[in-house]
């Protein structure tokens, strides 16, 4: 795992905004409708790995591609949609 990725994971746990920025809302909207979102994946297609990461993410919904907690990953400006990792077009990109 890259050091910058680890830094972002840790940072995401400590960011708290009472007012959620619009770009975070847009990212979460994309993730909420995504077929790779844990809650949207058919129960029969969930793997033990998916369930394990769901538990590690404190039962928060996560992406089954990168296993990041959506609630956390979408708050980090330097992060991007992981669909790129499987050769698909990302639904959102780095916030500038």
Short mmCIF file of N, CA, C and O in Angstrom, two decimals:
data_model
loop_
_atom_site.label_atom_id
_atom_site.label_comp_id
_atom_site.label_asym_id
_atom_site.label_seq_id
_atom_site.Cartn_x
_atom_site.Cartn_y
_atom_site.Cartn_z
N UNK A 1 0.85 -1.17 0.00
CA UNK A 1 0.00 0.00 0.00
C UNK A 1 0.89 1.23 0.00
O UNK A 1 1.86 1.31 0.72
N UNK A 2 0.54 2.20 -0.84
CA UNK A 2 1.30 3.43 -0.91
C UNK A 2 1.14 4.23 0.37
O UNK A 2 0.09 4.22 1.00
N UNK A 3 2.20 4.95 0.72
CA UNK A 3 2.18 5.77 1.92
C UNK A 3 1.10 6.85 1.83
O UNK A 3 0.40 7.12 2.81
N UNK A 4 0.92 7.45 0.64
CA UNK A 4 -0.09 8.50 0.49
C UNK A 4 -1.50 7.93 0.69
O UNK A 4 -2.37 8.61 1.24
N UNK A 5 -1.73 6.71 0.27
CA UNK A 5 -3.03 6.05 0.45
C UNK A 5 -3.29 5.83 1.94
O UNK A 5 -4.39 6.11 2.43
N UNK A 6 -2.31 5.35 2.64
CA UNK A 6 -2.43 5.13 4.08
C UNK A 6 -2.69 6.46 4.80
O UNK A 6 -3.55 6.54 5.69
N UNK A 7 -1.99 7.50 4.39
CA UNK A 7 -2.18 8.83 4.98
C UNK A 7 -3.63 9.29 4.76
O UNK A 7 -4.26 9.82 5.67
N UNK A 8 -4.17 9.08 3.57
CA UNK A 8 -5.55 9.48 3.27
C UNK A 8 -6.56 8.69 4.10
O UNK A 8 -7.57 9.24 4.54
N UNK A 9 -6.31 7.42 4.30
CA UNK A 9 -7.21 6.59 5.11
C UNK A 9 -7.27 7.12 6.54
O UNK A 9 -8.34 7.29 7.11
N UNK A 10 -6.10 7.41 7.10
CA UNK A 10 -6.05 7.94 8.47
C UNK A 10 -6.70 9.32 8.54
O UNK A 10 -7.51 9.59 9.42
N UNK A 11 -6.36 10.18 7.59
CA UNK A 11 -6.91 11.54 7.56
C UNK A 11 -8.44 11.53 7.47
O UNK A 11 -9.11 12.31 8.13
N UNK A 12 -8.98 10.61 6.70
CA UNK A 12 -10.44 10.57 6.50
C UNK A 12 -11.21 10.29 7.78
O UNK A 12 -12.36 10.70 7.92
N UNK A 13 -10.58 9.62 8.72
CA UNK A 13 -11.25 9.30 9.98
C UNK A 13 -11.35 10.50 10.91
O UNK A 13 -12.14 10.50 11.84
N UNK A 14 -10.54 11.53 10.67
CA UNK A 14 -10.49 12.68 11.57
C UNK A 14 -11.10 13.95 10.98
O UNK A 14 -11.12 14.97 11.65
N UNK A 15 -11.56 13.90 9.75
CA UNK A 15 -12.21 15.06 9.15
C UNK A 15 -13.66 15.07 9.59
O UNK A 15 -14.38 14.10 9.39
N UNK A 16 -14.06 16.16 10.18
CA UNK A 16 -15.45 16.28 10.59
C UNK A 16 -15.95 17.65 10.16
O UNK A 16 -15.42 18.67 10.58
N UNK A 17 -16.92 17.68 9.30
CA UNK A 17 -17.54 18.93 8.86
C UNK A 17 -19.01 18.88 9.18
O UNK A 17 -19.70 17.94 8.80
N UNK A 18 -19.48 19.89 9.88
CA UNK A 18 -20.92 19.96 10.13
C UNK A 18 -21.66 20.17 8.82
O UNK A 18 -22.71 19.60 8.59
N UNK A 19 -21.10 21.00 7.97
CA UNK A 19 -21.72 21.26 6.67
C UNK A 19 -20.91 20.48 5.63
O UNK A 19 -19.75 20.77 5.39
N UNK A 20 -21.54 19.51 5.02
CA UNK A 20 -20.86 18.67 4.03
C UNK A 20 -20.78 19.44 2.71
O UNK A 20 -21.80 19.91 2.20
N UNK A 21 -19.57 19.59 2.15
CA UNK A 21 -19.42 20.31 0.89
C UNK A 21 -20.21 19.63 -0.24
O UNK A 21 -20.41 18.42 -0.23
N UNK A 22 -20.60 20.42 -1.22
CA UNK A 22 -21.39 19.92 -2.34
C UNK A 22 -20.66 18.81 -3.10
O UNK A 22 -21.26 17.83 -3.53
N UNK A 23 -19.34 18.96 -3.28
CA UNK A 23 -18.59 17.95 -4.03
C UNK A 23 -18.60 16.60 -3.31
O UNK A 23 -18.59 15.54 -3.95
N UNK A 24 -18.66 16.59 -1.98
CA UNK A 24 -18.75 15.33 -1.23
C UNK A 24 -20.13 14.72 -1.45
O UNK A 24 -20.26 13.51 -1.68
N UNK A 25 -21.17 15.55 -1.42
CA UNK A 25 -22.54 15.06 -1.67
C UNK A 25 -22.65 14.44 -3.05
O UNK A 25 -23.28 13.40 -3.22
N UNK A 26 -22.03 15.08 -4.05
CA UNK A 26 -22.06 14.55 -5.42
C UNK A 26 -21.36 13.19 -5.50
O UNK A 26 -21.85 12.26 -6.13
N UNK A 27 -20.22 13.08 -4.87
CA UNK A 27 -19.49 11.80 -4.85
C UNK A 27 -20.34 10.71 -4.22
O UNK A 27 -20.45 9.60 -4.75
N UNK A 28 -20.94 11.02 -3.07
CA UNK A 28 -21.76 10.01 -2.37
C UNK A 28 -22.99 9.62 -3.18
O UNK A 28 -23.40 8.47 -3.15
N UNK A 29 -23.54 10.57 -3.91
CA UNK A 29 -24.69 10.27 -4.78
C UNK A 29 -24.29 9.23 -5.83
O UNK A 29 -25.01 8.26 -6.07
N UNK A 30 -23.13 9.42 -6.43
CA UNK A 30 -22.64 8.45 -7.42
C UNK A 30 -22.41 7.09 -6.78
O UNK A 30 -22.79 6.05 -7.32
N UNK A 31 -21.78 7.10 -5.61
CA UNK A 31 -21.47 5.84 -4.92
C UNK A 31 -22.74 5.11 -4.46
O UNK A 31 -22.81 3.89 -4.53
N UNK A 32 -23.72 5.87 -4.00
CA UNK A 32 -24.95 5.25 -3.52
C UNK A 32 -25.69 4.48 -4.61
O UNK A 32 -26.36 3.50 -4.33
N UNK A 33 -25.54 4.91 -5.86
CA UNK A 33 -26.20 4.23 -6.96
C UNK A 33 -25.34 3.22 -7.69
O UNK A 33 -25.78 2.56 -8.63
N UNK A 34 -24.10 3.08 -7.25
CA UNK A 34 -23.14 2.21 -7.95
C UNK A 34 -23.39 0.74 -7.66
O UNK A 34 -23.68 0.34 -6.53
N UNK A 35 -23.24 -0.09 -8.68
CA UNK A 35 -23.44 -1.53 -8.53
C UNK A 35 -22.36 -2.18 -7.66
O UNK A 35 -22.55 -3.29 -7.15
N UNK A 36 -21.23 -1.51 -7.46
CA UNK A 36 -20.15 -2.07 -6.64
C UNK A 36 -20.25 -1.63 -5.18
O UNK A 36 -19.40 -1.99 -4.37
N UNK A 37 -21.25 -0.84 -4.86
CA UNK A 37 -21.51 -0.45 -3.48
C UNK A 37 -21.97 -1.71 -2.74
O UNK A 37 -22.84 -2.44 -3.23
N UNK A 38 -21.44 -1.96 -1.57
CA UNK A 38 -21.77 -3.15 -0.78
C UNK A 38 -23.28 -3.33 -0.65
O UNK A 38 -23.78 -4.44 -0.82
N UNK A 39 -24.00 -2.26 -0.37
CA UNK A 39 -25.43 -2.38 -0.13
C UNK A 39 -26.22 -2.66 -1.41
O UNK A 39 -27.34 -3.13 -1.34
N UNK A 40 -25.61 -2.41 -2.58
CA UNK A 40 -26.30 -2.65 -3.85
C UNK A 40 -25.96 -4.01 -4.47
O UNK A 40 -26.60 -4.42 -5.42
N UNK A 41 -24.96 -4.65 -3.95
CA UNK A 41 -24.54 -5.94 -4.48
C UNK A 41 -25.51 -7.02 -3.99
O UNK A 41 -25.87 -7.04 -2.82
N UNK A 42 -25.91 -7.88 -4.87
CA UNK A 42 -26.82 -8.96 -4.47
C UNK A 42 -26.17 -9.81 -3.39
O UNK A 42 -24.98 -10.10 -3.44
N UNK A 43 -26.96 -10.15 -2.40
CA UNK A 43 -26.44 -10.94 -1.28
C UNK A 43 -25.74 -12.22 -1.74
O UNK A 43 -24.78 -12.67 -1.15
N UNK A 44 -26.23 -12.80 -2.84
CA UNK A 44 -25.63 -14.03 -3.35
C UNK A 44 -24.27 -13.80 -3.97
O UNK A 44 -23.49 -14.72 -4.11
N UNK A 45 -23.97 -12.52 -4.33
CA UNK A 45 -22.68 -12.22 -4.96
C UNK A 45 -21.66 -11.66 -3.98
O UNK A 45 -20.54 -11.38 -4.35
N UNK A 46 -22.05 -11.49 -2.73
CA UNK A 46 -21.11 -11.00 -1.73
C UNK A 46 -20.12 -12.10 -1.39
O UNK A 46 -20.48 -13.26 -1.21
N UNK A 47 -18.87 -11.73 -1.31
CA UNK A 47 -17.83 -12.70 -0.94
C UNK A 47 -17.51 -12.54 0.54
O UNK A 47 -17.89 -11.55 1.17
N UNK A 48 -16.79 -13.49 1.09
CA UNK A 48 -16.34 -13.37 2.47
C UNK A 48 -15.45 -12.13 2.64
O UNK A 48 -15.50 -11.46 3.66
N UNK A 49 -14.67 -11.83 1.61
CA UNK A 49 -13.82 -10.63 1.63
C UNK A 49 -14.69 -9.37 1.75
O UNK A 49 -14.37 -8.47 2.53
N UNK A 50 -15.78 -9.30 0.98
CA UNK A 50 -16.69 -8.14 1.06
C UNK A 50 -17.25 -7.98 2.47
O UNK A 50 -17.29 -6.88 3.01
N UNK A 51 -17.67 -9.08 3.05
CA UNK A 51 -18.25 -9.05 4.39
C UNK A 51 -17.19 -8.66 5.43
O UNK A 51 -17.45 -7.87 6.33
N UNK A 52 -15.99 -9.20 5.27
CA UNK A 52 -14.89 -8.88 6.18
C UNK A 52 -14.59 -7.38 6.16
O UNK A 52 -14.47 -6.75 7.19
N UNK A 53 -14.51 -6.78 4.96
CA UNK A 53 -14.23 -5.35 4.85
C UNK A 53 -15.39 -4.52 5.40
O UNK A 53 -15.18 -3.45 5.97
N UNK A 54 -16.61 -4.99 5.25
CA UNK A 54 -17.77 -4.30 5.81
C UNK A 54 -17.63 -4.21 7.33
O UNK A 54 -17.87 -3.17 7.94
N UNK A 55 -17.20 -5.29 7.95
CA UNK A 55 -16.99 -5.31 9.40
C UNK A 55 -15.84 -4.37 9.79
O UNK A 55 -15.95 -3.58 10.73
N UNK A 56 -14.73 -4.43 9.02
CA UNK A 56 -13.58 -3.55 9.31
C UNK A 56 -13.92 -2.07 9.15
O UNK A 56 -13.31 -1.22 9.78
N UNK A 57 -14.88 -1.77 8.30
CA UNK A 57 -15.31 -0.39 8.08
C UNK A 57 -16.42 0.01 9.06
O UNK A 57 -17.20 0.91 8.79
N UNK A 58 -16.47 -0.68 10.19
CA UNK A 58 -17.46 -0.37 11.24
C UNK A 58 -18.89 -0.41 10.74
O UNK A 58 -19.72 0.41 11.10
N UNK A 59 -19.17 -1.35 9.86
CA UNK A 59 -20.50 -1.57 9.31
C UNK A 59 -21.01 -0.39 8.48
O UNK A 59 -22.20 -0.22 8.29
N UNK A 60 -20.06 0.43 8.00
CA UNK A 60 -20.40 1.50 7.06
C UNK A 60 -20.30 0.93 5.66
O UNK A 60 -19.44 0.10 5.37
N UNK A 61 -21.12 1.41 4.78
CA UNK A 61 -21.12 0.93 3.40
C UNK A 61 -19.78 1.20 2.75
O UNK A 61 -19.21 2.27 2.92
N UNK A 62 -19.29 0.21 2.01
CA UNK A 62 -18.02 0.38 1.33
C UNK A 62 -18.09 -0.03 -0.12
O UNK A 62 -19.02 -0.69 -0.55
N UNK A 63 -17.07 0.41 -0.86
CA UNK A 63 -16.90 0.03 -2.26
C UNK A 63 -16.30 -1.37 -2.27
O UNK A 63 -15.33 -1.64 -1.57
N UNK A 64 -16.87 -2.28 -3.05
CA UNK A 64 -16.35 -3.65 -3.08
C UNK A 64 -15.17 -3.79 -4.05
O UNK A 64 -14.59 -4.85 -4.15
N UNK A 65 -14.80 -2.70 -4.73
CA UNK A 65 -13.61 -2.73 -5.59
C UNK A 65 -12.37 -2.42 -4.76
O UNK A 65 -11.41 -3.18 -4.74
N UNK A 66 -12.40 -1.29 -4.05
CA UNK A 66 -11.22 -0.87 -3.28
C UNK A 66 -11.35 -1.16 -1.79
O UNK A 66 -10.38 -1.03 -1.05
N UNK A 67 -12.56 -1.53 -1.35
CA UNK A 67 -12.87 -1.84 0.05
C UNK A 67 -12.79 -0.63 0.98
O UNK A 67 -12.74 -0.79 2.19
N UNK A 68 -12.80 0.56 0.41
CA UNK A 68 -12.79 1.78 1.24
C UNK A 68 -14.21 2.07 1.71
O UNK A 68 -15.17 1.84 0.99
N UNK A 69 -14.30 2.62 2.91
CA UNK A 69 -15.58 3.09 3.41
C UNK A 69 -15.99 4.33 2.62
O UNK A 69 -15.25 5.29 2.57
N UNK A 70 -17.16 4.29 1.99
CA UNK A 70 -17.62 5.39 1.16
C UNK A 70 -17.73 6.68 1.96
O UNK A 70 -17.34 7.75 1.50
N UNK A 71 -18.21 6.57 3.16
CA UNK A 71 -18.37 7.73 4.05
C UNK A 71 -17.03 8.45 4.24
O UNK A 71 -16.97 9.67 4.34
N UNK A 72 -15.95 7.68 4.29
CA UNK A 72 -14.64 8.26 4.53
C UNK A 72 -13.93 8.68 3.24
O UNK A 72 -13.40 9.78 3.15
N UNK A 73 -13.93 7.81 2.27
CA UNK A 73 -13.18 8.08 1.04
C UNK A 73 -13.69 9.32 0.32
O UNK A 73 -12.92 10.08 -0.24
N UNK A 74 -14.99 9.52 0.32
CA UNK A 74 -15.57 10.65 -0.41
C UNK A 74 -15.20 12.00 0.20
O UNK A 74 -15.35 13.03 -0.46
N UNK A 75 -14.70 12.03 1.42
CA UNK A 75 -14.32 13.28 2.09
C UNK A 75 -12.92 13.76 1.72
O UNK A 75 -12.55 14.88 2.01
N UNK A 76 -12.13 12.90 1.10
CA UNK A 76 -10.73 13.22 0.81
C UNK A 76 -10.60 13.76 -0.61
O UNK A 76 -10.88 13.05 -1.58
N UNK A 77 -10.17 15.02 -0.74
CA UNK A 77 -10.06 15.67 -2.05
C UNK A 77 -9.14 14.92 -3.00
O UNK A 77 -9.38 14.89 -4.20
N UNK A 78 -8.08 14.31 -2.46
CA UNK A 78 -7.07 13.65 -3.31
C UNK A 78 -7.50 12.26 -3.78
O UNK A 78 -6.78 11.64 -4.56
N UNK A 79 -8.62 11.77 -3.31
CA UNK A 79 -9.08 10.43 -3.71
C UNK A 79 -9.92 10.49 -4.99
O UNK A 79 -10.41 11.54 -5.36
N UNK A 80 -10.07 9.33 -5.63
CA UNK A 80 -10.85 9.22 -6.86
C UNK A 80 -11.61 7.90 -6.85
O UNK A 80 -11.29 6.99 -6.09
N UNK A 81 -12.60 7.80 -7.70
CA UNK A 81 -13.41 6.59 -7.83
C UNK A 81 -12.53 5.43 -8.31
O UNK A 81 -11.75 5.57 -9.25
N UNK A 82 -12.68 4.28 -7.69
CA UNK A 82 -11.83 3.12 -7.98
C UNK A 82 -12.25 2.29 -9.19
O UNK A 82 -11.63 1.28 -9.47
N UNK A 83 -13.30 2.70 -9.89
CA UNK A 83 -13.68 1.96 -11.10
C UNK A 83 -12.52 1.91 -12.09
O UNK A 83 -12.41 0.96 -12.87
N UNK A 84 -11.65 2.91 -12.02
CA UNK A 84 -10.47 2.95 -12.87
C UNK A 84 -9.61 1.69 -12.67
O UNK A 84 -8.98 1.21 -13.60
N UNK A 85 -9.61 1.15 -11.46
CA UNK A 85 -8.80 -0.04 -11.14
C UNK A 85 -9.24 -1.29 -11.88
O UNK A 85 -8.48 -2.24 -11.98
N UNK A 86 -10.48 -1.31 -12.36
CA UNK A 86 -10.96 -2.48 -13.09
C UNK A 86 -11.24 -2.14 -14.57
O UNK A 86 -11.96 -2.85 -15.25
N UNK A 87 -10.67 -1.02 -15.03
CA UNK A 87 -10.76 -0.65 -16.43
C UNK A 87 -12.04 0.06 -16.83
O UNK A 87 -12.32 0.20 -18.01
N UNK A 88 -12.81 0.52 -15.86
CA UNK A 88 -14.03 1.27 -16.17
C UNK A 88 -13.80 2.75 -15.92
O UNK A 88 -12.86 3.14 -15.23
N UNK A 89 -14.69 3.57 -16.48
CA UNK A 89 -14.58 5.01 -16.31
C UNK A 89 -15.00 5.39 -14.89
O UNK A 89 -16.10 5.04 -14.45
N UNK A 90 -14.13 6.12 -14.16
CA UNK A 90 -14.48 6.54 -12.80
C UNK A 90 -15.71 7.45 -12.79
O UNK A 90 -15.89 8.24 -13.71
N UNK A 91 -16.52 7.33 -11.76
CA UNK A 91 -17.73 8.16 -11.66
C UNK A 91 -17.41 9.53 -11.07
O UNK A 91 -18.17 10.46 -11.21
N UNK A 92 -16.28 9.67 -10.38
CA UNK A 92 -15.82 10.94 -9.86
C UNK A 92 -14.30 10.94 -9.76
O UNK A 92 -13.67 9.90 -9.75
N UNK A 93 -13.74 12.14 -9.72
CA UNK A 93 -12.28 12.27 -9.78
C UNK A 93 -11.77 13.12 -8.61
O UNK A 93 -12.54 13.57 -7.78
N UNK A 94 -10.48 13.36 -8.61
CA UNK A 94 -9.83 14.17 -7.58
C UNK A 94 -10.46 15.56 -7.58
O UNK A 94 -10.70 16.13 -8.64
N UNK A 95 -10.73 16.09 -6.40
CA UNK A 95 -11.30 17.43 -6.26
C UNK A 95 -10.16 18.44 -6.26
O UNK A 95 -9.22 18.32 -5.50
N UNK A 96 -10.24 19.44 -7.12
CA UNK A 96 -9.16 20.43 -7.21
C UNK A 96 -9.47 21.68 -6.45
O UNK A 96 -10.52 21.98 -6.09
#
